[in-house]
Every structure is written in structure tokens, then in C-alpha cells.
PDB file of C-alpha atoms in Angstrom:
ATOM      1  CA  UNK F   1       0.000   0.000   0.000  1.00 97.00           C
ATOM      2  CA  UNK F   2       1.175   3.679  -0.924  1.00 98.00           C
ATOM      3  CA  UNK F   3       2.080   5.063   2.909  1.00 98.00           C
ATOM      4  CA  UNK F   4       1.231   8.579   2.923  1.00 98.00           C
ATOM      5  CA  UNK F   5       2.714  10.594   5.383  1.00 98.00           C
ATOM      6  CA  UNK F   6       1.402  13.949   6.110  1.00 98.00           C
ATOM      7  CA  UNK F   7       2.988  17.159   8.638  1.00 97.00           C
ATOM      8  CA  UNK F   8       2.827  19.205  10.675  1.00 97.00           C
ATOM      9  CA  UNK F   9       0.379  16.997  13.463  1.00 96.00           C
ATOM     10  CA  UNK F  10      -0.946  20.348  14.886  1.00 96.00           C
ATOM     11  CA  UNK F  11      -0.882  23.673  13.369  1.00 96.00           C
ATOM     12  CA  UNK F  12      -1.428  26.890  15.172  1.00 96.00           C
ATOM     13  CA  UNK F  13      -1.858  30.347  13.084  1.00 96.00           C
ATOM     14  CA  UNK F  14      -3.830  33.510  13.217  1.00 95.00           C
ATOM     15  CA  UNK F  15      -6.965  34.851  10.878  1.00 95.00           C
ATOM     16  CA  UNK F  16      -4.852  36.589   7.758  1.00 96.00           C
ATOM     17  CA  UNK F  17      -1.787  34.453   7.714  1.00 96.00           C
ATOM     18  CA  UNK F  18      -0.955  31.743   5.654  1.00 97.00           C
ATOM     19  CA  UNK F  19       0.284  28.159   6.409  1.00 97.00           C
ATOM     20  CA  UNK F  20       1.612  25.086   4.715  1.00 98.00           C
ATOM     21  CA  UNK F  21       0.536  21.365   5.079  1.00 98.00           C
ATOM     22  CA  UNK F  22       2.395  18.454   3.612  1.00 98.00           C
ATOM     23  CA  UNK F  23       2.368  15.174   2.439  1.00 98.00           C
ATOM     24  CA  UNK F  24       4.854  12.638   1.320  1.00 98.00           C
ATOM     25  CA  UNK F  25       4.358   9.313  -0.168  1.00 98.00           C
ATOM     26  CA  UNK F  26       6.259   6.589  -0.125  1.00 98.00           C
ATOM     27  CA  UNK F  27       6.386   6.398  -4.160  1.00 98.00           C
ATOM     28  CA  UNK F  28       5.244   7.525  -6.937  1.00 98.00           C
ATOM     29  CA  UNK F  29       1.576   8.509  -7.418  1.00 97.00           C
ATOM     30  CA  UNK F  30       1.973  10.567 -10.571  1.00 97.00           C
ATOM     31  CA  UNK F  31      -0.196  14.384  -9.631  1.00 97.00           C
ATOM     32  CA  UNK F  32      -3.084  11.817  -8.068  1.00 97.00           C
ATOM     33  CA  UNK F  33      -3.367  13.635  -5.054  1.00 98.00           C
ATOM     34  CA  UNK F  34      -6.458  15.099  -3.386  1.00 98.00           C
ATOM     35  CA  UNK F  35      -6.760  17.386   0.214  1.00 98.00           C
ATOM     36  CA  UNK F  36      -9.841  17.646   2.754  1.00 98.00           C
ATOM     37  CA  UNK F  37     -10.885  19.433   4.732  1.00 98.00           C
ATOM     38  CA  UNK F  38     -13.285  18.286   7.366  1.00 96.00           C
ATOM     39  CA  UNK F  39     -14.721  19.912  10.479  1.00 94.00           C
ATOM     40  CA  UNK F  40     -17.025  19.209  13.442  1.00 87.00           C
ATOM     41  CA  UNK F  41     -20.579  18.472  12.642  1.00 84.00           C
ATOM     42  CA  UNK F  42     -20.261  18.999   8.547  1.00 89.00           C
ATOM     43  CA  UNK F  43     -19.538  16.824   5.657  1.00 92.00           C
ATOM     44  CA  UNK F  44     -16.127  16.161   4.653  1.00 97.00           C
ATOM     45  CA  UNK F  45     -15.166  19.034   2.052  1.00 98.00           C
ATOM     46  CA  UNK F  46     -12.629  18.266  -1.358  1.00 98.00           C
ATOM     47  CA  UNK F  47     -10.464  21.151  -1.547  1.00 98.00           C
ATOM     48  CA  UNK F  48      -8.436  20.278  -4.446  1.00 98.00           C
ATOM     49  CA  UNK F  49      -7.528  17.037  -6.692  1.00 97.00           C
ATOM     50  CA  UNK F  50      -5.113  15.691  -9.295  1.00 97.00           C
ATOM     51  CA  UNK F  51      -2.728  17.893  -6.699  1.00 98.00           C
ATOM     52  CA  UNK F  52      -3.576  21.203  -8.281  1.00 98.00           C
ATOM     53  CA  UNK F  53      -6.675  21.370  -9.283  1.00 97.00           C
ATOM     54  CA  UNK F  54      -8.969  23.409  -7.404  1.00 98.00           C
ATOM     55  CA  UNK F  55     -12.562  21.687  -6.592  1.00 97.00           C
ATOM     56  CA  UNK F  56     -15.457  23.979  -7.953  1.00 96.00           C
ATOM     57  CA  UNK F  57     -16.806  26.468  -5.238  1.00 97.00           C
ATOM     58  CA  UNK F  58     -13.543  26.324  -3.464  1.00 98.00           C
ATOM     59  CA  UNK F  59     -11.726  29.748  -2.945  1.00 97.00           C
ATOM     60  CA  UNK F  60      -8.684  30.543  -4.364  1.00 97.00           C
ATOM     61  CA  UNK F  61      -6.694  31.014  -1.310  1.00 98.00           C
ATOM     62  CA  UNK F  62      -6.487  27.361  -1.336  1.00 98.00           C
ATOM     63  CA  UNK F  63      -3.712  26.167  -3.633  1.00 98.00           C
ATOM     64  CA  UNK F  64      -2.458  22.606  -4.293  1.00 98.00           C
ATOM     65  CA  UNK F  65       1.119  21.886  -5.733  1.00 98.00           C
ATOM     66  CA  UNK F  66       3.789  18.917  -6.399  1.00 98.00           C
ATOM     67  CA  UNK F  67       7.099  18.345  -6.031  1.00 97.00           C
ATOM     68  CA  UNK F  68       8.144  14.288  -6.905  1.00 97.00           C
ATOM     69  CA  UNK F  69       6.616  12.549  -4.327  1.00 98.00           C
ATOM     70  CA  UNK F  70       6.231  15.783  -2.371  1.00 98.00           C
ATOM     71  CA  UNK F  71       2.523  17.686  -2.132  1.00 98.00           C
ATOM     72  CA  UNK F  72       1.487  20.598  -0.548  1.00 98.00           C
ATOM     73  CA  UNK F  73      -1.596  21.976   0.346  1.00 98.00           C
ATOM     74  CA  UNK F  74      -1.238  26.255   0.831  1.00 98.00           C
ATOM     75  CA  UNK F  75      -3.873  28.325   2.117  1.00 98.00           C
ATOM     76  CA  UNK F  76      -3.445  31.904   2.210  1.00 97.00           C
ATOM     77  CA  UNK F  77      -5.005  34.759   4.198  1.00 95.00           C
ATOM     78  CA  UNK F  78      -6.608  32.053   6.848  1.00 96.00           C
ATOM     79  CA  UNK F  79     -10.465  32.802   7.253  1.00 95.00           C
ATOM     80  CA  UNK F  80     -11.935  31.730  11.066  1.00 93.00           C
ATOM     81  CA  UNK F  81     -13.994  29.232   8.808  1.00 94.00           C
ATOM     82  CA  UNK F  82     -10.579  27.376   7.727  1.00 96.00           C
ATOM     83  CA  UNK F  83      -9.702  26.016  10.983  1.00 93.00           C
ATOM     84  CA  UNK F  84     -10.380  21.835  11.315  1.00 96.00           C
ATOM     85  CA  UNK F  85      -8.648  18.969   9.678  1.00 96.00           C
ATOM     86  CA  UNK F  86      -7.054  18.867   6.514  1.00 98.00           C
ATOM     87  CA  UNK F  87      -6.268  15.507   5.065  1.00 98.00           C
ATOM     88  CA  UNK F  88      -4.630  14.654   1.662  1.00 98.00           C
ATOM     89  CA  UNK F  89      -5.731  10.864  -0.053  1.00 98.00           C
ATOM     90  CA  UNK F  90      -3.600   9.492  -2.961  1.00 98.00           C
ATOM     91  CA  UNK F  91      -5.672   8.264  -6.148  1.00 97.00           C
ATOM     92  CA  UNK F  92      -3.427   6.802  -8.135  1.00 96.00           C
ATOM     93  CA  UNK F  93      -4.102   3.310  -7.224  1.00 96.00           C
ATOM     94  CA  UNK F  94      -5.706   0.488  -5.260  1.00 97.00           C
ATOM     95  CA  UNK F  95      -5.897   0.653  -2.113  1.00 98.00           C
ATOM     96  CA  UNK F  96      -6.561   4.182  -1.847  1.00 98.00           C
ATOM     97  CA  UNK F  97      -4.610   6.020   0.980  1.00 98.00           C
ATOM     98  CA  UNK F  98      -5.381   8.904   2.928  1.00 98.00           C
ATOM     99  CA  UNK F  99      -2.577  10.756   5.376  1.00 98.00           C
ATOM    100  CA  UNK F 100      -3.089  10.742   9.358  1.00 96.00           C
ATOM    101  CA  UNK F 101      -4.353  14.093   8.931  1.00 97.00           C
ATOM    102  CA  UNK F 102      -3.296  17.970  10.205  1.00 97.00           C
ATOM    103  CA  UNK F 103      -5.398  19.958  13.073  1.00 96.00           C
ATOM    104  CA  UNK F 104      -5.580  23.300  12.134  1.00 97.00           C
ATOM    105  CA  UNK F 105      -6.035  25.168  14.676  1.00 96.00           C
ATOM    106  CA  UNK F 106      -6.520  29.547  15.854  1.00 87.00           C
ATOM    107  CA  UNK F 107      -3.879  30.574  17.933  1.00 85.00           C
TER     108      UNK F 107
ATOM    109  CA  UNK O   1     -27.813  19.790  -5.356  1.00 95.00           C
ATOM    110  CA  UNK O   2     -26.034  16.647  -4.627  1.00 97.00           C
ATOM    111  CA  UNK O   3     -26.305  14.791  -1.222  1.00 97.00           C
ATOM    112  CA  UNK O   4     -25.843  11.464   0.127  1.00 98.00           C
ATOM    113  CA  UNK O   5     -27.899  11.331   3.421  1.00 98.00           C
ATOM    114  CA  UNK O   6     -26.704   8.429   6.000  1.00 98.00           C
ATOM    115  CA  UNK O   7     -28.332   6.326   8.611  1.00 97.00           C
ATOM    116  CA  UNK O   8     -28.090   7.159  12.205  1.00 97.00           C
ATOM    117  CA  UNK O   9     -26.037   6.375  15.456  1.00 97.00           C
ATOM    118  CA  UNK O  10     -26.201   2.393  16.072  1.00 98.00           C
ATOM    119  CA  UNK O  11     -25.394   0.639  18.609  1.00 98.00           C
ATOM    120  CA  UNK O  12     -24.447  -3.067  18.523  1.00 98.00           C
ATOM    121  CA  UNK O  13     -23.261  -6.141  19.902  1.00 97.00           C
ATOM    122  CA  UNK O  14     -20.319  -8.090  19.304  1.00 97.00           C
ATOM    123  CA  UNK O  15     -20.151 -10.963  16.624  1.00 97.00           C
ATOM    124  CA  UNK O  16     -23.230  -9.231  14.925  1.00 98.00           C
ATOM    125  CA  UNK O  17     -23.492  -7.781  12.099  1.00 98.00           C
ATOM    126  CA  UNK O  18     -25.157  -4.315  11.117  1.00 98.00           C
ATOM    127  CA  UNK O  19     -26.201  -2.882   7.693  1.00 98.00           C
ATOM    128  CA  UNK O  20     -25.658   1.370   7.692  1.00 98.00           C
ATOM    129  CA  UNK O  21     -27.064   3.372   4.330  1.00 98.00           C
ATOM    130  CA  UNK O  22     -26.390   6.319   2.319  1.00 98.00           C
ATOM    131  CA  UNK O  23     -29.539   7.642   0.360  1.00 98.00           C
ATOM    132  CA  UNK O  24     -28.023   9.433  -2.858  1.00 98.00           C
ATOM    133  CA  UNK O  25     -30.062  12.918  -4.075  1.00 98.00           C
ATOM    134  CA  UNK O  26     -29.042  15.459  -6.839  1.00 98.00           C
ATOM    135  CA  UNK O  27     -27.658  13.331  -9.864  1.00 97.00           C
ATOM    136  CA  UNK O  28     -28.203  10.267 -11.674  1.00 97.00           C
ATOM    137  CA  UNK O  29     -27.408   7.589  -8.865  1.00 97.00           C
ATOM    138  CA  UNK O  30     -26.516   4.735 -11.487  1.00 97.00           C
ATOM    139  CA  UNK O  31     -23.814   6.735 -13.225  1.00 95.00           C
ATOM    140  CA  UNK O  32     -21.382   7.062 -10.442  1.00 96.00           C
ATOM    141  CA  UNK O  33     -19.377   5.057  -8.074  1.00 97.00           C
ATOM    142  CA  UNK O  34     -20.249   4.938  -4.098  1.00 98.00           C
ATOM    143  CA  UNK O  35     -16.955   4.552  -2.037  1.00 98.00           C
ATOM    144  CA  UNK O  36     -17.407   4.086   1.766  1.00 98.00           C
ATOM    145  CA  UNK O  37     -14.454   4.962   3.921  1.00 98.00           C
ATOM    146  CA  UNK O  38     -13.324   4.558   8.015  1.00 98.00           C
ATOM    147  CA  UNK O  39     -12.852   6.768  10.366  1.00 96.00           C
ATOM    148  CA  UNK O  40     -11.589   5.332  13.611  1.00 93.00           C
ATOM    149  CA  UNK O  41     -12.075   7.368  17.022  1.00 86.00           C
ATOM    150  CA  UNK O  42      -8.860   9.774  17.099  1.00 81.00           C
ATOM    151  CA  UNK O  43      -7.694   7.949  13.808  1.00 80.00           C
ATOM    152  CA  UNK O  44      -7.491   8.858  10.085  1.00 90.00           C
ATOM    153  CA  UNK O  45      -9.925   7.692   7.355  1.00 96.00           C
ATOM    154  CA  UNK O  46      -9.459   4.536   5.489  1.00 98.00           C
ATOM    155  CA  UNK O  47     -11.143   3.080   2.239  1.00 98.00           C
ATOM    156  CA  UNK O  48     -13.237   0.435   2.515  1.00 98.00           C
ATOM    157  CA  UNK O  49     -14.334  -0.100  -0.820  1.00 98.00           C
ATOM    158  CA  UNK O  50     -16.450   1.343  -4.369  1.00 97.00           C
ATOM    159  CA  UNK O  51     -19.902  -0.207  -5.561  1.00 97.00           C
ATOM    160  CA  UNK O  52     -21.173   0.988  -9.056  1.00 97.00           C
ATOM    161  CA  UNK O  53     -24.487   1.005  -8.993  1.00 97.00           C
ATOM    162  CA  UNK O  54     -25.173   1.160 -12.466  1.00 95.00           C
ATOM    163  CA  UNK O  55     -23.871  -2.712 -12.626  1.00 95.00           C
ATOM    164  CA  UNK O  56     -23.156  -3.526  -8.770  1.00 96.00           C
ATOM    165  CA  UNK O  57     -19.846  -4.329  -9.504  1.00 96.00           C
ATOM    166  CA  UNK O  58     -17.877  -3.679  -6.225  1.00 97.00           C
ATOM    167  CA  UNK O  59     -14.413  -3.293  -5.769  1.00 97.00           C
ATOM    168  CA  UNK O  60     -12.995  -3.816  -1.833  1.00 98.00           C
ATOM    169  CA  UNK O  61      -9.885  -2.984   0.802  1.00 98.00           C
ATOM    170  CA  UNK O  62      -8.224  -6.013   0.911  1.00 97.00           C
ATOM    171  CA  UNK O  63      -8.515  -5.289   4.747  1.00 97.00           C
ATOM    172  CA  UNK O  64     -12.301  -4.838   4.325  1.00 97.00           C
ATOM    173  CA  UNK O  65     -12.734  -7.988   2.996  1.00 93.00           C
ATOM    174  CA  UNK O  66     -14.952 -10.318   4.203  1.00 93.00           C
ATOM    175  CA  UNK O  67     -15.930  -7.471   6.870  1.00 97.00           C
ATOM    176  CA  UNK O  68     -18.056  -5.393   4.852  1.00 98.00           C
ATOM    177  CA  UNK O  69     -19.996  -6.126   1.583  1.00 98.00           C
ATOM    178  CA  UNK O  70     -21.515  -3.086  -0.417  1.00 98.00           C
ATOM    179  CA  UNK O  71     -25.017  -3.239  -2.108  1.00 98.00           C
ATOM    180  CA  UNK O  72     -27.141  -1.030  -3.854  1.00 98.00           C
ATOM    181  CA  UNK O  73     -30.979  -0.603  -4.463  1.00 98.00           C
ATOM    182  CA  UNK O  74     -31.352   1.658  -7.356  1.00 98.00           C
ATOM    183  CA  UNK O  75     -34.966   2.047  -6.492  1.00 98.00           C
ATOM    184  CA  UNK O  76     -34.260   4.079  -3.927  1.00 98.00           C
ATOM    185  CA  UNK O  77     -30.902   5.217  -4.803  1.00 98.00           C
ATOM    186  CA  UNK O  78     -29.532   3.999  -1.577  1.00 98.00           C
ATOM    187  CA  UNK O  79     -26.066   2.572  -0.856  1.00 98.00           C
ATOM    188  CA  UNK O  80     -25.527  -0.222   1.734  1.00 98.00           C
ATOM    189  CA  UNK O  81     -22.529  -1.415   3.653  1.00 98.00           C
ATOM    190  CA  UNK O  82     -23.432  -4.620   5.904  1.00 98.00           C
ATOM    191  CA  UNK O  83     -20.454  -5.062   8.745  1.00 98.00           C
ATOM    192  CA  UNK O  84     -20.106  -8.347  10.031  1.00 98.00           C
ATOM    193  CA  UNK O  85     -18.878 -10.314  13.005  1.00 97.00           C
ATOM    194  CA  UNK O  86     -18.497  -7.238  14.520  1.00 98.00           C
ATOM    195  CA  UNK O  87     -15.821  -6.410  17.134  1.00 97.00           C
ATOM    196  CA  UNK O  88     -14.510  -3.514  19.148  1.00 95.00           C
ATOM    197  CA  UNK O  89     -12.395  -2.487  16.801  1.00 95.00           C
ATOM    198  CA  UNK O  90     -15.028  -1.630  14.480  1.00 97.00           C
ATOM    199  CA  UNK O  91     -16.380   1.009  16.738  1.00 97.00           C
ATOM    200  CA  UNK O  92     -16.060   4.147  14.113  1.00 97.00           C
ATOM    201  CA  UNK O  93     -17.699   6.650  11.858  1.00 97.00           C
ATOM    202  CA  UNK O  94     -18.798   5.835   8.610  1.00 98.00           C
ATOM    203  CA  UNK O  95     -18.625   7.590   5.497  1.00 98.00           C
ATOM    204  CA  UNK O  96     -19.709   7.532   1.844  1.00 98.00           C
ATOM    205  CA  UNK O  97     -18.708   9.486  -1.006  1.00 98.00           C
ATOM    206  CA  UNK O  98     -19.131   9.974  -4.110  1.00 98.00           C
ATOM    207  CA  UNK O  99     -16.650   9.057  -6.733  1.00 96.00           C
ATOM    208  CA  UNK O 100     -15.763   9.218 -10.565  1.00 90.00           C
ATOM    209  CA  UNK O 101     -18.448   8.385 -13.236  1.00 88.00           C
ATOM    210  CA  UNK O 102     -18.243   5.673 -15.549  1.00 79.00           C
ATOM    211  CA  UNK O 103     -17.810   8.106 -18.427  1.00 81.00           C
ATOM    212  CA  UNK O 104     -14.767  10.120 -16.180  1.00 82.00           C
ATOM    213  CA  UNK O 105     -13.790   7.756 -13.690  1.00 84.00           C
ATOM    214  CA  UNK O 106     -11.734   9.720 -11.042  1.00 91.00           C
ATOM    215  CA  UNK O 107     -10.704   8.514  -7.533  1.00 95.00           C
ATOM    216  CA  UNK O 108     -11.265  11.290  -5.163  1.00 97.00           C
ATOM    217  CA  UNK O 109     -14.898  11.731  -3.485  1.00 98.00           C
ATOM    218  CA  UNK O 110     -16.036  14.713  -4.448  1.00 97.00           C
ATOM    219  CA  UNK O 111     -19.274  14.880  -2.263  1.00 98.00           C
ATOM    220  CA  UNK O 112     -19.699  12.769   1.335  1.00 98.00           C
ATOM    221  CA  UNK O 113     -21.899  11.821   3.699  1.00 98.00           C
ATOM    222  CA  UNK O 114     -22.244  13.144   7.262  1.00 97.00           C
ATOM    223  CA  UNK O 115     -21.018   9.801   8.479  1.00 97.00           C
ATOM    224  CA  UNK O 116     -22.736   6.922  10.514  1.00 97.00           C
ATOM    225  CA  UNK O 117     -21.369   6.094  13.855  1.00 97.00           C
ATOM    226  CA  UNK O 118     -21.146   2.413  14.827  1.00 98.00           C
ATOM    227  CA  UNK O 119     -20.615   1.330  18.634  1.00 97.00           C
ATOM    228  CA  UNK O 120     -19.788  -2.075  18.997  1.00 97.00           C
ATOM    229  CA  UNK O 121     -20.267  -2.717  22.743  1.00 97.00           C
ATOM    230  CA  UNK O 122     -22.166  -5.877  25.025  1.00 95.00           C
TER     231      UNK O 122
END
């Protein structure tokens, strides 16, 4: 199975600023990457997929982008209704993979 | 608008089995794929497995295997996902989501499910 590991654990930032979530996997999944974003009490939100692509409906503050076997998820100028988990999910192939997941959370 | 509408809270014993759905409004429910995923308490999510309900083929988790089995009703355009011989460690939330069409089959879920939490406990 394609490991997927995903950092920081915990994330602490501030309405306005922008922060960085990652996630590695253990080989190649070609751009087949897709981030989440899910929060208490509300269905689990696609941000982006094929690693850049943003989802329809999704601002633009989220950005997706690849590096090898690298992937980042960027979201800039944080908005209060940002804060939750993000997870990323490879779909390049069977079985599919998500990481352990990122709290986002207001300092 | 799409939305996939799950049963509620249950709470079961060990070595049963229980059968959780996800009721599919908004788009043509026989044109794309169901995927159900796991989501252990204070864990990440896991894939369990696709059903295409335009054929019922189903595709599983070699994990899932033998655990769960995925059915659909297209009368109702309602996806099921029967858990059996239930133990503790099935105690989790259950999602489904929607995945790729048969005409643009894609791997991500684009739309899910509020999620169905199972207790396994005597």
C-alpha cells in the first residue's frame, strides 16, 4: 500500500496568515493527489484534486502543488472558517490512501 | 444539489453484524461510483471499498474484505454497507462518497456523507 505521510500533526496560526501542510508518499503517485478538509458536525469538504486542481466552489486562497513525491496543500489569508482537519488521499491506485491528517487550529 | 444522506447512530453487539445506508439525491445515482471509507475514534480515514451502482460491480480494501460487503438498491438510490462479526475495533464513523463516473472515472470523493457512527459494545 502507498504510505502517505502527512505534517505538521498540529498547526497553530492567526486569521490573515498563511500556512503550509504536507504530504509525502512513499512512491510515486503521478499528480493523483487530493486534500480535505473536514470539520465538526459537517460533511467532509474536497479542496483540491489531481494535486492542483482546485474543486469547484472552493476559494482561491487554497492552492495545491507537487514536487516528486512531495505535495502541498497552501492556504493563504486564513479565514476563522478554515480552521479543522485537513487531510490529503492518494488516487493513483488500489488501495486508496489517505494521510493521518493535520489539526488546524486559531492561535 | 447533490447529497448522500446516511443512517443514524447504532449501537451493537459483538459478533453481529449491522447494515448502515447512504440515500443518494441530486444526480443520476446509477452513473457514479459509491466509495465508503473509516474513520476510527482519534484515527485517520481509510477506504473500505467502491460499488457501481449502475452494474453492482464492487471493488474492496483487501482489509475490508470479508468485513463489509456493499449493495445497492437503485430504487431508492440507496447505498448499503453490511459489517459483520463485529468487534470492538469496528467502533467508528462511517462515510460515503461519491466518486468518478463511468464516463470520467476519477478517484477522489467529491461529495460525502455526514457519516454513521457504529458502537460495537455488550
Amino acid at each position: 500500500d502507498v504510505q502517505m505521510t502527512q505534517s505538521p500533526y498540529n498547526l497553530a496560526a492567526s486569521p490573515g496568515e498563511s500556512v503550509s501542510i504536507n504530504c509525502k508518499a512513499s512512491k510515486s503517485i503521478s499528480k493523483y493527489l487530493a486534500w480535505y478538509h473536514q470539520k465538526p458536525g459537517k460533511a467532509i469538504k474536497l479542496l483540491i484534486y489531481d494535486g492542483s486542481t482546485l474543486q469547484s466552489g472552493i476559494p482561491s486562497r487554497f492552492s495545491g502543488s507537487r514536487s516528486g513525491t512531495d505535495f502541498t496543500l497552501t492556504i493563504r489569508s486564513l479565514e476563522p472558517e478554515d480552521f479543522g482537519l485537513y487531510y490529503c488521499q492518494q488516487h493513483n491506485e488500489y488501495p486508496f490512501t489517505f494521510g493521518s491528517g493535520t489539526k488546524l487550529e486559531i492561535k | 444539489q447533490v447529497q448522500l444522506q446516511q443512517s443514524g447512530t447504532e449501537l451493537v453487539k459483538p459478533a453481529s453484524s449491522v447494515k448502515i445506508s447512504c440515500r443518494a439525491s441530486g444526480y443520476t445515482f446509477t452513473d457514479y461510483y459509491i466509495h465508503w471509507i473509516r474513520q476510527q475514534p482519534g484515527n485517520g480515514l481509510e477506504w473500505i471499498g467502491w460499488i457501481y451502482p449502475g452494474d453492482g460491480n464492487t471493488k474492496y480494501n483487501q482489509k475490508f474484505a470479508g468485513k463489509a460487503t456493499l449493495t445497492a438498491d437503485t430504487s431508492s438510490s440507496t447505498a448499503y454497507m453490511q459489517l459483520s462479526s463485529l468487534t470492538s475495533e469496528d467502533s467508528a464513523v462511517y462515510f460515503c462518497g461519491r466518486g468518478g463516473a463511468y464516463y470520467a472515472s476519477y478517484w477522489y470523493f467529491d461529495f460525502w456523507g455526514p457519516g454513521t457512527m457504529v458502537t460495537v459494545s455488550s
